[in-house]
Coordinates of C-alpha atoms in Angstrom, one line a residue:
Y1 CA -30.7 100.6 -33.9
G2 CA -34.4 100.1 -34.2
P3 CA -37.0 102.9 -34.1
T4 CA -34.2 105.6 -34.7
N5 CA -32.6 106.3 -37.8
P6 CA -28.4 105.8 -37.5
C7 CA -28.1 108.2 -40.4
S8 CA -29.3 111.0 -38.2
T9 CA -28.9 109.9 -34.7
G10 CA -25.2 108.5 -35.0
P11 CA -22.9 106.7 -34.7
F12 CA -20.6 109.5 -36.0
S13 CA -17.3 107.6 -35.9
V14 CA -15.3 105.8 -38.5
K15 CA -15.1 103.1 -35.7
R16 CA -18.7 102.2 -35.9
R17 CA -20.6 99.2 -36.1
V18 CA -24.5 99.6 -36.6
V19 CA -26.7 96.6 -35.5
S20 CA -30.2 96.4 -36.7
A21 CA -32.9 93.9 -37.2
N22 CA -33.4 95.0 -40.8
I23 CA -37.2 95.0 -40.7
R24 CA -39.5 96.9 -42.8
C25 CA -41.0 99.2 -40.4
A26 CA -37.6 100.3 -38.9
P27 CA -36.5 103.1 -38.5
C28 CA -40.2 104.5 -37.9
Y29 CA -39.4 107.6 -35.5
R30 CA -40.4 110.8 -37.3
V31 CA -42.2 114.0 -36.8
G32 CA -45.6 113.3 -35.3
F33 CA -44.8 109.7 -34.5
I34 CA -41.9 109.9 -31.9
T35 CA -43.2 107.1 -29.7
G36 CA -42.8 104.5 -32.2
C37 CA -45.4 101.5 -32.4
G38 CA -45.2 100.6 -28.7
Q39 CA -44.2 97.1 -29.7
P40 CA -40.3 97.5 -30.1
V41 CA -39.8 94.3 -32.2
C42 CA -37.2 96.1 -33.9
M43 CA -35.0 96.0 -30.8
S44 CA -36.4 92.7 -29.3
L45 CA -35.2 90.9 -32.5
I46 CA -31.6 91.9 -32.0
T47 CA -30.2 89.1 -30.0
V48 CA -27.4 89.2 -27.3
E49 CA -25.3 86.8 -29.4
R50 CA -25.5 89.2 -32.4
V51 CA -24.4 92.2 -30.2
E52 CA -21.6 90.1 -28.8
R53 CA -20.4 89.3 -32.4
E54 CA -20.5 92.9 -33.2
V55 CA -18.6 94.0 -30.3
S56 CA -16.0 91.6 -31.0
L57 CA -15.6 92.6 -34.5
A58 CA -15.3 96.1 -33.6
L59 CA -12.7 95.2 -30.9
C60 CA -10.7 93.5 -33.6
G61 CA -10.7 96.5 -35.9
Q62 CA -13.4 95.7 -38.3
Y63 CA -15.9 98.6 -38.7
S64 CA -18.9 99.0 -40.7
G65 CA -17.8 101.6 -43.0
S66 CA -20.4 103.9 -44.8
L67 CA -23.9 103.6 -43.5
P68 CA -26.6 102.1 -46.0
D69 CA -29.7 103.9 -46.8
Y70 CA -32.0 103.9 -43.9
S71 CA -35.0 105.7 -45.1
T72 CA -37.5 106.5 -42.3
T73 CA -40.9 104.5 -42.8
T74 CA -44.3 105.6 -42.5
A75 CA -45.3 102.4 -40.6
H76 CA -47.7 102.6 -37.7
E77 CA -47.5 98.9 -36.6
P78 CA -44.9 96.3 -36.6
D79 CA -43.8 94.6 -39.8
T80 CA -41.1 92.2 -39.1
R81 CA -40.4 91.0 -42.6
P82 CA -37.1 91.7 -43.8
R83 CA -36.4 95.0 -45.5
L84 CA -35.5 94.5 -49.2
G85 CA -32.3 95.8 -50.5
R86 CA -30.5 96.3 -47.3
K87 CA -28.5 93.9 -45.0
G88 CA -29.1 93.9 -41.3
I89 CA -25.7 95.4 -40.2

Protein backbone atom coordinates (compact mmCIF):
# COMPACT_ATOMS: atom_id res chain seq x y z
CA TYR A 1 0.00 0.00 0.00
CA GLY A 2 1.17 3.46 -0.83
CA PRO A 3 -1.18 6.26 -1.82
CA THR A 4 -4.31 4.29 -0.87
CA ASN A 5 -5.42 3.62 2.68
CA PRO A 6 -5.70 -0.12 3.51
CA CYS A 7 -8.25 0.71 6.20
CA SER A 8 -10.69 1.80 3.51
CA THR A 9 -9.53 -0.07 0.39
CA GLY A 10 -8.79 -3.47 1.93
CA PRO A 11 -7.55 -6.13 2.34
CA PHE A 12 -10.70 -7.33 4.05
CA SER A 13 -9.59 -10.80 5.08
CA VAL A 14 -8.30 -12.27 8.30
CA LYS A 15 -5.49 -13.75 6.16
CA ARG A 16 -4.01 -10.37 5.32
CA ARG A 17 -0.54 -8.89 5.21
CA VAL A 18 -0.20 -5.18 4.50
CA VAL A 19 3.10 -4.01 3.02
CA SER A 20 3.85 -0.31 3.36
CA ALA A 21 6.94 1.88 3.14
CA ASN A 22 5.69 3.68 6.27
CA ILE A 23 6.50 7.19 5.05
CA ARG A 24 4.92 10.38 6.37
CA CYS A 25 3.14 11.37 3.17
CA ALA A 26 1.30 8.04 2.77
CA PRO A 27 -1.54 7.35 2.39
CA CYS A 28 -2.33 10.54 0.52
CA TYR A 29 -5.32 9.75 -1.74
CA ARG A 30 -8.33 11.73 -0.58
CA VAL A 31 -11.24 13.70 -2.00
CA GLY A 32 -9.81 16.38 -4.28
CA PHE A 33 -6.37 14.72 -4.38
CA ILE A 34 -6.97 11.37 -6.06
CA THR A 35 -3.89 11.33 -8.25
CA GLY A 36 -1.34 11.53 -5.47
CA CYS A 37 1.92 13.43 -5.82
CA GLY A 38 2.88 11.96 -9.19
CA GLN A 39 6.10 10.59 -7.69
CA PRO A 40 5.09 7.25 -6.21
CA VAL A 41 7.98 6.92 -3.76
CA CYS A 42 5.56 5.21 -1.40
CA MET A 43 5.46 2.29 -3.84
CA SER A 44 9.04 2.37 -5.17
CA LEU A 45 10.45 2.15 -1.63
CA ILE A 46 8.81 -1.27 -1.19
CA THR A 47 11.40 -3.78 -2.35
CA VAL A 48 10.83 -7.08 -4.11
CA GLU A 49 12.60 -8.79 -1.23
CA ARG A 50 10.16 -7.26 1.25
CA VAL A 51 7.17 -8.48 -0.75
CA GLU A 52 8.72 -11.96 -1.08
CA ARG A 53 9.23 -12.09 2.70
CA GLU A 54 5.63 -11.04 3.36
CA VAL A 55 4.28 -13.61 0.88
CA SER A 56 6.39 -16.32 2.51
CA LEU A 57 5.04 -15.40 5.95
CA ALA A 58 1.47 -15.48 4.64
CA LEU A 59 2.03 -18.88 3.03
CA CYS A 60 3.29 -20.13 6.41
CA GLY A 61 0.06 -18.95 8.04
CA GLN A 62 1.35 -15.75 9.65
CA TYR A 63 -1.06 -12.88 9.13
CA SER A 64 -1.01 -9.22 10.12
CA GLY A 65 -3.94 -9.22 12.49
CA SER A 66 -5.66 -5.88 13.00
CA LEU A 67 -4.70 -2.91 10.88
CA PRO A 68 -2.85 -0.04 12.57
CA ASP A 69 -4.06 3.54 12.30
CA TYR A 70 -3.61 4.64 8.69
CA SER A 71 -4.77 8.24 8.85
CA THR A 72 -4.78 9.87 5.42
CA THR A 73 -2.33 12.76 5.24
CA THR A 74 -2.71 16.18 3.71
CA ALA A 75 0.67 15.93 1.95
CA HIS A 76 1.05 17.31 -1.56
CA GLU A 77 4.64 16.26 -2.11
CA PRO A 78 6.77 13.25 -1.12
CA ASP A 79 8.08 13.08 2.44
CA THR A 80 10.11 9.90 2.78
CA ARG A 81 10.84 10.29 6.47
CA PRO A 82 9.41 7.37 8.48
CA ARG A 83 5.97 7.90 9.91
CA LEU A 84 6.22 8.02 13.68
CA GLY A 85 4.24 5.67 15.84
CA ARG A 86 3.51 3.12 13.11
CA LYS A 87 5.59 0.21 11.95
CA GLY A 88 5.95 -0.50 8.25
CA ILE A 89 4.01 -3.72 7.92
